[in-house]
Coordinates of C-alpha atoms and ligand atoms in Angstrom, one line a residue:
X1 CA 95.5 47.9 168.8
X2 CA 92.5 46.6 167.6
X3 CA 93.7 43.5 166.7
X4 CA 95.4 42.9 169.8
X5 CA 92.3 43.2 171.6
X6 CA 90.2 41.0 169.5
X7 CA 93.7 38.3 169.9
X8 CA 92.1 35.0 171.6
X9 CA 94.4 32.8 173.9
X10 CA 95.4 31.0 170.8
X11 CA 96.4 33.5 168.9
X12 CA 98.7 35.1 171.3
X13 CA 100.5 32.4 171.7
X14 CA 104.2 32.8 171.8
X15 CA 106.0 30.8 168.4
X16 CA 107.1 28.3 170.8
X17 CA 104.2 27.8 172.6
X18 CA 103.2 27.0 169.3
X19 CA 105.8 24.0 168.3
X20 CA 104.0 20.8 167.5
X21 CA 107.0 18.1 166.6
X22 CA 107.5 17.2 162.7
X23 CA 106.1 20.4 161.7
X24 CA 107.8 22.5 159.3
X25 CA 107.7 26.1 157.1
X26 CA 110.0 25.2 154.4
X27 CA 111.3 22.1 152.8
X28 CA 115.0 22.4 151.9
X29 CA 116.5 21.3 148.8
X30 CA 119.2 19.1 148.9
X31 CA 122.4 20.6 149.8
X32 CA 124.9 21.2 146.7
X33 CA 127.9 21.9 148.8
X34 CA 130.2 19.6 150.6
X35 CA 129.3 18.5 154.2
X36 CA 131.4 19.9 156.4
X37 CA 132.5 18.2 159.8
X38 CA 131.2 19.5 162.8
X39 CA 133.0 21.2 165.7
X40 CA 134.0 19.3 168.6
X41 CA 131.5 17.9 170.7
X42 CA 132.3 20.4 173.8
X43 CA 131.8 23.5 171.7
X44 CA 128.1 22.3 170.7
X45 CA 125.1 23.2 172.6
X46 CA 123.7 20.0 174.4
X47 CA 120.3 20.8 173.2
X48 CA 118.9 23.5 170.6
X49 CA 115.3 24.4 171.0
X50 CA 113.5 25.4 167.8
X51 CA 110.3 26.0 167.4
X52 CA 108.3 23.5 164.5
X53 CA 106.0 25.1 162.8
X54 CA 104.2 25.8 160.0
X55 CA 104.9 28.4 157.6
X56 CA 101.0 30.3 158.2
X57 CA 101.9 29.8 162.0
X58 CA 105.3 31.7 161.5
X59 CA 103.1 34.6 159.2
X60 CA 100.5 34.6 161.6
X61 CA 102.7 35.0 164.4
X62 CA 104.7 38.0 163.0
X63 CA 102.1 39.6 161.9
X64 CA 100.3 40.0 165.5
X65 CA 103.5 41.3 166.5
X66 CA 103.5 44.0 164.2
X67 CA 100.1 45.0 165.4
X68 CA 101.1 44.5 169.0
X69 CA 103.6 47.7 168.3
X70 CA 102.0 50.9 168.4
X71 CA 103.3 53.2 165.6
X72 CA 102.9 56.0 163.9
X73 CA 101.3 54.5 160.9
X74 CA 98.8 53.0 162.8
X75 CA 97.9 55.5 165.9
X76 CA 98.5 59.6 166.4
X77 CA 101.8 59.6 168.7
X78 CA 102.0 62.4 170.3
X79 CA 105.3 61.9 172.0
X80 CA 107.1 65.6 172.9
X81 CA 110.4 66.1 172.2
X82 CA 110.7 62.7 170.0
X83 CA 108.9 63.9 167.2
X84 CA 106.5 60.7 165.9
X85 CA 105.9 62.2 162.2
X86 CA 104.7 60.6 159.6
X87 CA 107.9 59.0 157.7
X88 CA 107.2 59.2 153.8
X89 CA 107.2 55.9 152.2
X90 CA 109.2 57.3 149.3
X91 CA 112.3 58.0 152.3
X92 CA 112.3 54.0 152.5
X93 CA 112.0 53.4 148.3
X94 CA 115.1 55.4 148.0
X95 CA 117.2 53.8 151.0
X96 CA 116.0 50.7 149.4
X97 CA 117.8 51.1 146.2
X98 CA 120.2 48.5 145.6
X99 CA 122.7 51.2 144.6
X100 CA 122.5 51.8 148.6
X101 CA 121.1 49.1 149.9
X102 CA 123.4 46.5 148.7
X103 CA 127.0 48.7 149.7
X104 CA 129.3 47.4 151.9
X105 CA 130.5 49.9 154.4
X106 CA 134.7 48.5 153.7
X107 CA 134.0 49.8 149.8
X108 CA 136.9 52.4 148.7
X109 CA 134.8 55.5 148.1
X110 CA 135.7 55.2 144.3
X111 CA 133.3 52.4 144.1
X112 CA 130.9 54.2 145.6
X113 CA 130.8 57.9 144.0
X114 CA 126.9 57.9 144.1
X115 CA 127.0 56.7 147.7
X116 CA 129.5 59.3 148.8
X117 CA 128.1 62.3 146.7
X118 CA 124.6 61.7 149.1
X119 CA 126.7 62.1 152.3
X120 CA 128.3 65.7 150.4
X121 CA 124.9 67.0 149.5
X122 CA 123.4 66.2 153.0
X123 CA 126.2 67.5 154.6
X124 CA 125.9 70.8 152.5
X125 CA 121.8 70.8 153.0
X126 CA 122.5 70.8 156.7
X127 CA 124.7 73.0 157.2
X128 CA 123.0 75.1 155.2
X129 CA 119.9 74.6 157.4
X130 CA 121.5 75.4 160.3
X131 CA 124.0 78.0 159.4
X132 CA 126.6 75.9 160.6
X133 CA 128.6 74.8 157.5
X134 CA 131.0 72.2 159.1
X135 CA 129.0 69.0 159.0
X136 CA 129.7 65.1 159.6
X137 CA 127.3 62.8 159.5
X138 CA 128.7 60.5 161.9
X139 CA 127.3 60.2 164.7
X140 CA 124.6 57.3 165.7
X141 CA 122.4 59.2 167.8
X142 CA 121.6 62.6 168.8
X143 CA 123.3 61.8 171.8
X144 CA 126.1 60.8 170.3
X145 CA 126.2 63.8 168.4
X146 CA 126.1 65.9 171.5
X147 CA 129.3 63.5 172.5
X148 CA 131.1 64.6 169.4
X149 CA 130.0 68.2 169.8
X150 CA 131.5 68.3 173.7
X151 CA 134.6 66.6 172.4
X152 CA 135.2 69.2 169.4
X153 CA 134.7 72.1 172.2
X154 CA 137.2 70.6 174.2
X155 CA 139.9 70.2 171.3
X156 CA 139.2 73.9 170.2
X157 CA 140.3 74.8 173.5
X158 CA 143.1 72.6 173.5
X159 CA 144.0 73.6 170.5
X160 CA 144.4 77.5 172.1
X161 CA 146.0 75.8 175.0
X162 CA 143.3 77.3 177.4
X163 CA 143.3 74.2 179.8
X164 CA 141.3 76.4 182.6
X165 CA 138.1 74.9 180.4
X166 CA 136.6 72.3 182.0
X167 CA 132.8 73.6 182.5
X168 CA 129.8 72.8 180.6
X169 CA 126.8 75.1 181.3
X170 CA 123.4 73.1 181.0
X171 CA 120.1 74.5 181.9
X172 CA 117.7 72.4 184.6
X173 CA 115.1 71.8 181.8
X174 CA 118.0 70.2 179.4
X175 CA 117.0 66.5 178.2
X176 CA 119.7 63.8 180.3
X177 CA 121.4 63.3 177.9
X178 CA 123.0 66.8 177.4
X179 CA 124.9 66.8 181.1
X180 CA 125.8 62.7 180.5
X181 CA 127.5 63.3 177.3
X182 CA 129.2 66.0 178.9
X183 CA 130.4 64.3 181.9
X184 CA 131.5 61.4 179.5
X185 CA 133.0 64.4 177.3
X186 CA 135.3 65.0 180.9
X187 CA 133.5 68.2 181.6
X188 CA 132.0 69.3 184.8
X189 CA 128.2 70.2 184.8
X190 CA 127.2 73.2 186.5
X191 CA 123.2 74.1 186.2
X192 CA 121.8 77.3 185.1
X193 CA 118.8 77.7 186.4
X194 CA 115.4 78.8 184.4
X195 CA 113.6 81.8 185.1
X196 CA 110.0 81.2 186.1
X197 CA 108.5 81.9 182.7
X198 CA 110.3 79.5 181.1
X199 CA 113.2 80.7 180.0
X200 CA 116.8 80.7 180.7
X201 CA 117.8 82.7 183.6
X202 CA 120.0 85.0 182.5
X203 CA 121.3 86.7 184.8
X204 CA 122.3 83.7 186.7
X205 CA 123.8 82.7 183.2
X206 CA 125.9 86.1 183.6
X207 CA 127.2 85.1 186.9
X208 CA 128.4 81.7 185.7
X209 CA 129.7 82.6 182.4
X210 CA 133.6 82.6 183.1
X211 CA 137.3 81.7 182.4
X212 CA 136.1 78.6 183.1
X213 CA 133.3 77.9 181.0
X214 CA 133.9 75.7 177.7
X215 CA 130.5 75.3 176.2
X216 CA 127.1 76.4 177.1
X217 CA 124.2 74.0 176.3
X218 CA 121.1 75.2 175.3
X219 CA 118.3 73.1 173.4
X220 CA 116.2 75.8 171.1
X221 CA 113.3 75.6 171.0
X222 CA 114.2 74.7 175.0
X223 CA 112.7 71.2 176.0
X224 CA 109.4 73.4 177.2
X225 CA 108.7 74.2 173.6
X226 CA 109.5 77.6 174.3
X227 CA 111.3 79.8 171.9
X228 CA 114.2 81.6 174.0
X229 CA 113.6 85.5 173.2
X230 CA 116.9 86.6 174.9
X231 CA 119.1 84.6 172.5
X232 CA 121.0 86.6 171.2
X233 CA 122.0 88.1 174.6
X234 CA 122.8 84.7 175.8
X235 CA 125.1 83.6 172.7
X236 CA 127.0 86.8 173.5
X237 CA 127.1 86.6 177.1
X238 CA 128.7 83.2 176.7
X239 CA 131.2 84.3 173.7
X240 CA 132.3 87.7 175.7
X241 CA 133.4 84.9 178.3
X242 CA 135.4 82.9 176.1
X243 CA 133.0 79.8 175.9
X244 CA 131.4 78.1 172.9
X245 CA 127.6 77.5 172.4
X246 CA 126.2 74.0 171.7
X247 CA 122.5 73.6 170.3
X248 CA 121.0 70.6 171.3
X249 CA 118.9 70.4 168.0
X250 CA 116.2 67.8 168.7
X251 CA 113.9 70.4 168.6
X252 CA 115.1 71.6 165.0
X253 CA 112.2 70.6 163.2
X254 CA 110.5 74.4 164.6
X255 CA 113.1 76.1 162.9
X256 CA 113.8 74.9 159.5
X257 CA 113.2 77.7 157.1
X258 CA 112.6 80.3 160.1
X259 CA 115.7 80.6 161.7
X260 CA 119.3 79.3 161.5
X261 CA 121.4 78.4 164.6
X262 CA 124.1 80.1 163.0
X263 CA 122.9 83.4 163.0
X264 CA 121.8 83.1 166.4
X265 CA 125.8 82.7 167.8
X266 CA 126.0 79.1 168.4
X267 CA 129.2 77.8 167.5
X268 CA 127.8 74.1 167.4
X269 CA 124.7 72.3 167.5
X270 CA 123.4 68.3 166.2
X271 CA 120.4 67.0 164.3
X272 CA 118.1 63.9 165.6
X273 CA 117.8 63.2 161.7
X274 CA 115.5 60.3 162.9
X275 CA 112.8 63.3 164.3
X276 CA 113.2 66.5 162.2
X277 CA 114.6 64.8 158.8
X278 CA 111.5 61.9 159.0
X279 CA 113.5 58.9 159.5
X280 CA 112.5 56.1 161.8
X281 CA 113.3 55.8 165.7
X282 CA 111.2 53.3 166.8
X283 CA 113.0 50.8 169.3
X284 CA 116.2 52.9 170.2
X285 CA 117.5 53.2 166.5
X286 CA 118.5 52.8 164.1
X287 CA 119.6 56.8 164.8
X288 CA 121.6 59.4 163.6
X289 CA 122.5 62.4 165.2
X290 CA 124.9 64.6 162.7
X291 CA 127.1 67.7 163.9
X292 CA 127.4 70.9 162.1
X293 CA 129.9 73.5 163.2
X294 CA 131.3 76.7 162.1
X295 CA 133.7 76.9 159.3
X296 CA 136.5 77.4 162.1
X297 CA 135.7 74.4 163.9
X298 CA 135.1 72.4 160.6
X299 CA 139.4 71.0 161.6
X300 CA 137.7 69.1 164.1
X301 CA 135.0 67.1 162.5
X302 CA 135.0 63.2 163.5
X303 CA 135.8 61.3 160.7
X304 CA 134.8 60.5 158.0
X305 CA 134.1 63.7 156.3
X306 CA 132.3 63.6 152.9
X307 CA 134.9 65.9 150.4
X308 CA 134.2 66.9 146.8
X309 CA 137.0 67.5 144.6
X310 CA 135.6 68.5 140.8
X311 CA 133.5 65.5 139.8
X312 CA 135.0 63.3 142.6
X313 CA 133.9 62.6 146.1
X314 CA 136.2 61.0 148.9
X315 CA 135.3 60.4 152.3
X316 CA 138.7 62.1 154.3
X317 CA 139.5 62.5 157.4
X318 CA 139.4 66.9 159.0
X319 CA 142.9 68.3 160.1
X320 CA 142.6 67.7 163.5
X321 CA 140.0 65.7 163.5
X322 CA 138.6 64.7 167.2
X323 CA 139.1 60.9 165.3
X324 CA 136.5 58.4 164.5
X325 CA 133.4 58.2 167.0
X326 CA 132.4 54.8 165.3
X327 CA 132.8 51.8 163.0
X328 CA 132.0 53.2 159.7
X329 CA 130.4 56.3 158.4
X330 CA 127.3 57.2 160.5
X331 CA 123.5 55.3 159.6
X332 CA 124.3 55.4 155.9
X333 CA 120.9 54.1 155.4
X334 CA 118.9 56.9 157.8
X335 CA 121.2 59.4 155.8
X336 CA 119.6 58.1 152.7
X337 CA 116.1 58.6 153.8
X338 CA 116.8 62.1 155.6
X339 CA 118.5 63.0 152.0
X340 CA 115.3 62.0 150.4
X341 CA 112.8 64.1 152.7
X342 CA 114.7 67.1 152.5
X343 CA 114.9 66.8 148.6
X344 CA 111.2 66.1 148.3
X345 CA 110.0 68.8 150.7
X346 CA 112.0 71.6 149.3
X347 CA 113.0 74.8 151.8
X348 CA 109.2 75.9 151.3
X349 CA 107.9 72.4 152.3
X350 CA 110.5 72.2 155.2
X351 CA 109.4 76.3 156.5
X352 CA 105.8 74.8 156.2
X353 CA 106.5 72.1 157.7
X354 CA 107.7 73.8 160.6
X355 CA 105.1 76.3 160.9
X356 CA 102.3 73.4 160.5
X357 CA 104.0 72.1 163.3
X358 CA 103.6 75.3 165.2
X359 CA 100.1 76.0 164.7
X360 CA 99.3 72.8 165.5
X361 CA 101.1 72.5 169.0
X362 CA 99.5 75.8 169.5
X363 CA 96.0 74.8 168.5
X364 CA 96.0 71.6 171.3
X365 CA 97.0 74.4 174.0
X366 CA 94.6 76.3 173.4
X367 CA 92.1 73.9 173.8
X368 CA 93.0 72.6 176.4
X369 CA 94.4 75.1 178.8
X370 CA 91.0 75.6 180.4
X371 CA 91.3 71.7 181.5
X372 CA 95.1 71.4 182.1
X373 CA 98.0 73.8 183.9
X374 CA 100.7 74.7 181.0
X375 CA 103.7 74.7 182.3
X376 CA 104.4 78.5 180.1
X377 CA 101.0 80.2 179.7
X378 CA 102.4 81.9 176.4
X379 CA 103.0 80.6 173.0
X380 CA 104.2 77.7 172.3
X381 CA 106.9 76.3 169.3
X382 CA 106.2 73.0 167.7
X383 CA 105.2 71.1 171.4
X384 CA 103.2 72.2 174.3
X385 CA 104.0 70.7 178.1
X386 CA 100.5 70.6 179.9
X387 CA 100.9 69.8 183.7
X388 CA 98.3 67.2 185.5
X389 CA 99.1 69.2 188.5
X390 CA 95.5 70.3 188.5
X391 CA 94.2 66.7 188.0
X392 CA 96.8 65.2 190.9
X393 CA 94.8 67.1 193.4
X394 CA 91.9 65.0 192.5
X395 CA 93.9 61.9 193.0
X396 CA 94.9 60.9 189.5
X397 CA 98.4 61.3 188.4
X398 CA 99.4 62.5 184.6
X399 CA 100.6 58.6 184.3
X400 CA 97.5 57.4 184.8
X401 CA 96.2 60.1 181.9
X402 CA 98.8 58.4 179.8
X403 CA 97.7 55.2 180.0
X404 CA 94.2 55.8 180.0
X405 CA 95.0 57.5 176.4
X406 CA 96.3 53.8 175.0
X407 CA 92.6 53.0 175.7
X408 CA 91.7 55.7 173.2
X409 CA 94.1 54.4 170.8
X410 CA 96.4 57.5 171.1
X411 CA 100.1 57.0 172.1
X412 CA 101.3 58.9 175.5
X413 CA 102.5 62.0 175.3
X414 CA 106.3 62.4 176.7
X415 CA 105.9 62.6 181.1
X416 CA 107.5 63.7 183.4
X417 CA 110.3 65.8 181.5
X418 CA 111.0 68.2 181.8
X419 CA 111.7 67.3 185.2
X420 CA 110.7 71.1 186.4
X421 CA 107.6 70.7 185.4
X422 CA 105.1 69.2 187.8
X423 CA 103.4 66.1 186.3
X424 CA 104.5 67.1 182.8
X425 CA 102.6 65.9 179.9
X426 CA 104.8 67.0 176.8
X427 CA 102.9 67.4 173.6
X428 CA 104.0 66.9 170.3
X429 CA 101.5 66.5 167.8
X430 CA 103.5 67.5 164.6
X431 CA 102.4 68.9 161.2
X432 CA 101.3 65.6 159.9
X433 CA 98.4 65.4 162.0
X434 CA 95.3 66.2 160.2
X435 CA 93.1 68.8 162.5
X436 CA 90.4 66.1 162.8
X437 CA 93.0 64.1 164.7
X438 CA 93.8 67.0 166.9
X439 CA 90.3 68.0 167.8
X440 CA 89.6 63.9 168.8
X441 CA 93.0 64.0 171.0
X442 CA 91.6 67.5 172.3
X443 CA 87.9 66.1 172.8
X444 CA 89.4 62.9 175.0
X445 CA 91.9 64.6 176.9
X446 CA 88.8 67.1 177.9
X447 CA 86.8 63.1 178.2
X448 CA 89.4 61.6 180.8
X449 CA 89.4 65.5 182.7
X450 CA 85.7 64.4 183.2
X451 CA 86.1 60.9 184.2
X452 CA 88.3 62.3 187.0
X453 CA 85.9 63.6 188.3
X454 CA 83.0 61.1 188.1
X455 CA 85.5 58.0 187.9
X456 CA 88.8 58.4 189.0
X457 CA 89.7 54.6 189.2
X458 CA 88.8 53.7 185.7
X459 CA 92.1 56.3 184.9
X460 CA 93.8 55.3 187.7
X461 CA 93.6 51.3 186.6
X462 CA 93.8 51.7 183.1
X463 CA 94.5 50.8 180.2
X464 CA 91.3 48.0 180.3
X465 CA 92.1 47.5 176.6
X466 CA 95.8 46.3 175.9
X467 CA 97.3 42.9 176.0
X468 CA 99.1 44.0 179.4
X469 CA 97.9 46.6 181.8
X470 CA 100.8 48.1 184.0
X471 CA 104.1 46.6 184.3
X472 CA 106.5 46.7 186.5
X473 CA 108.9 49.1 184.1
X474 CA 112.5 49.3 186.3
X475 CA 111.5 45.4 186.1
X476 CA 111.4 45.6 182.7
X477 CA 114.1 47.2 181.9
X478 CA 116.0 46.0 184.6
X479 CA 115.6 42.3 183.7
X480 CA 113.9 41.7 180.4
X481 CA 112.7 38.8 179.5
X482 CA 114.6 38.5 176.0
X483 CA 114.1 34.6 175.3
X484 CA 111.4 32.3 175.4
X485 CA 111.1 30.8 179.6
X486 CA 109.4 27.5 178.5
Ligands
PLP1 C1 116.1 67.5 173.7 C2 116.8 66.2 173.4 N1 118.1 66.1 173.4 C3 118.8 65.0 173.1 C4 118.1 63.8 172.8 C5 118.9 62.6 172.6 O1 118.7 62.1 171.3 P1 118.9 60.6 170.9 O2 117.7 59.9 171.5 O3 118.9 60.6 169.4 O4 120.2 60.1 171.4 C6 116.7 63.8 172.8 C7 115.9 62.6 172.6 O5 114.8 62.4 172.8 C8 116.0 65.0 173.1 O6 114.7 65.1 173.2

């Protein structure tokens, strides 16, 4: 962020803005293939603006880009639910590998026995995680995953031709994506509410649970970063009525080594390998969200499932497989590097790991609950959702603590979700974080409490320190600028 502050008017120019005519990066040799004719005239652009530049322009210009992006490597990013950890650098050596690297996804799996033996081991290491030992690694995303998950409860029931199935249970602090990828799964959403200290209602759950339930969908830890005591009772309330249980895993990265899903009666569950395996997710991807399920669901896998006969390994497609949910077989290279951290951590790394993450969460509540609301006032798991609801009665709202935190060169916490929570600031610092990092997060969040007080409008107005203050964000999402305006 630094950088970007220091940035004069010249060197933020855009590469275009930059263009002087005649200038070039590279000089190109002559060409030693045959000149081939153009297309006709009306298919052609009528003009093609390029920028001219120098090749130190072109450097310079990328490389203020890259410190424009605030990341993990640079800044603490303690974004709940999304789990910003450190990535290893040795996850991105082995993905680099030209042995992986250089594949093509059309290759017949004979050509590519290394290749497809990595998919069979990860498959096995998840499912072994999880307890759930039905695994394929295809899905893109963790919501695609839940997608896949829905589908595979549906064709269970199908497959038992108990049509009366058509309800997804979701409790009111689930992430969106859990009731859209139900809806798009063709199942109706009906809410189970939370009890008021955090957890899942359930007796309501008891109520609801019927003939017509398919799936119940629970995130553990929940999206409050609250371990679910009763779960046990709840996996068996939901089974005595017939239904399956789906674990949104986002949260897995609290459990590994502690506790498997499995032995806590869900019947399926997916894993954002992109936050508890240490793979990237900046930008919206590249993602990968794989599903495990139990060995009697295994039939209905989406293809391609990794298989291992003797020394050989082909990718094959489950009995009665829900079908393919994409174009090849999952982020091959996110598998590599989620393949590579759970081999280098080891299950003792991976418990500590989670239990780093634990304290840690823990630690920043503690600190700060004199200064903030928690939305549990209990122990947490690996996040902590504080509540500004104290700080919105002195007129500033927990955006305006987020943004005053980019001044401090620390990354917003998740807001506003989950949406129960009034003025929600979810906290995730993870294990990586040293505990100098956490006690400077700790001693700002106390700073900006302060300035509330004594100057509301500097938190109100900020950040004072970025390249852009507020923007209009349904404007930017809405309608992005994506090309250069002139
Ligand atoms: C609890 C929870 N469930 C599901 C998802 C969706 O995962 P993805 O972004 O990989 O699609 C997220 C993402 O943040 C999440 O936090």
């Amino acid at each position: 962020m630094t950088t970007s502050n220091t940035a004069n008017e010249l060197d933020r120019r855009l590469l275009m803005d930059r263009s002087v005519p005649g200038r070039t990066a590279v000089t190109l040799p002559p060409s030693d293939v045959p000149e081939q004719d153009m297309p006709q005239e009306s298919l052609l652009r009528d003009d093609l603006p390029l920028p001219e530049v120098s090749q130190l322009e072109v450097i310079r210009y990328f490389s203020l880009l890259s410190q424009l992006n605030f990341s993990i490597d640079t800044n603490f990013y303690p974004l709940g639910s999304c789990t910003m950890k450190y990535n290893p650098k040795l996850n991105d050596a082995m993905a680099s590998l030209p042995g992986f690297a250089g594949i093509h996804p059309n290759q017949p799996s004979d050509q590519v026995q290394g290749a497809v033996q990595l998919m069979h081991e990860l498959q096995e290491l998840l499912g072994d995680l999880t307890g759930l030992p039905g695994v394929s690694l295809a899905p893109l995303a963790g919501a695609q995953g839940e997608y896949a998950g829905l589908l595979i409860a549906r064709a269970y029931h199908a497959s038992r031709n108990d049509s009366a199935r058509t309800v997804a249970l979701i409790p009111d602090s689930a992430h969106g994506t859990n009731p859209a990828s139900a809806a798009m799964a063709g199942l109706e959403v009906v809410t189970v509410p939370s009890a008021s200290d955090g957890n899942v209602d359930v007796n309501a759950l008891r109520d609801l649970a019927d003939e017509r339930t398919a799936v119940f969908m629970l995130t553990l830890p929940s999206t409050l970063g609250l371990f679910e005591p009763s779960i046990l009772e709840i996996t068996q309330i939901v089974h005595d009525a017939g239904g399956l249980v789906y674990a949104d895993g986002a949260n897995l990265n609290a459990l590994l080594g502690i506790a498997k899903l499995g032995d806590l009666g869900f019947d399926i569950c997916h894993s954002n390998l992109h936050k508890t395996f240490s793979t990237p997710h900046g930008g919206g991807g590249p993602g990968s969200g794989p599903v495990m399920v139990t060995d009697e669901l295994a039939k209905f896998l989406p293809e391609p499932v990794a298989t291992r006969n003797g020394d050989s390994y082909t990718l094959s497609e489950p009995e009665s497989s829900i079908g393919k949910i994409n174009g090849f077989h999952g982020s091959f290279g996110i598998l590599v590097r989620a393949y590579t951290y759970i081999r280098a951590m080891g299950r003792d790394g991976l418990k500590s790991a989670a239990e780093n993450a634990i304290i840690n969460a823990n630690y920043i509540q503690s600190q700060l609950k004199d200064s903030f609301d928690l939305a549990a006032d209990r122990y947490c798991m690996h996040e902590t959702v504080l509540s500004a609801s104290r700080q919105k009665k002195r007129g500033v709202k927990g955006l305006d603590i987020a943004k005053r935190l980019l001044d401090h060169g620390i990354h917003a916490p998740t807001m506003y979700f989950p949406l129960i929570v009034d003025e929600a600031l979810m906290v995730e610092p993870t294990e990586t974080e040293s505990k100098e990092t956490l006690d400077h997060f700790i001693e700002v969040m106390r700073q900006i409490d302060d300035e509330i007080t004594s100057d509301p409008e500097t938190v109100q107005t900020a950040p004072h320190t970025l390249p852009v203050t507020r923007l209009d964000e349904a404007a930017a999402a809405r309608k992005p600028y994506l090309r250069w305006q002139g």
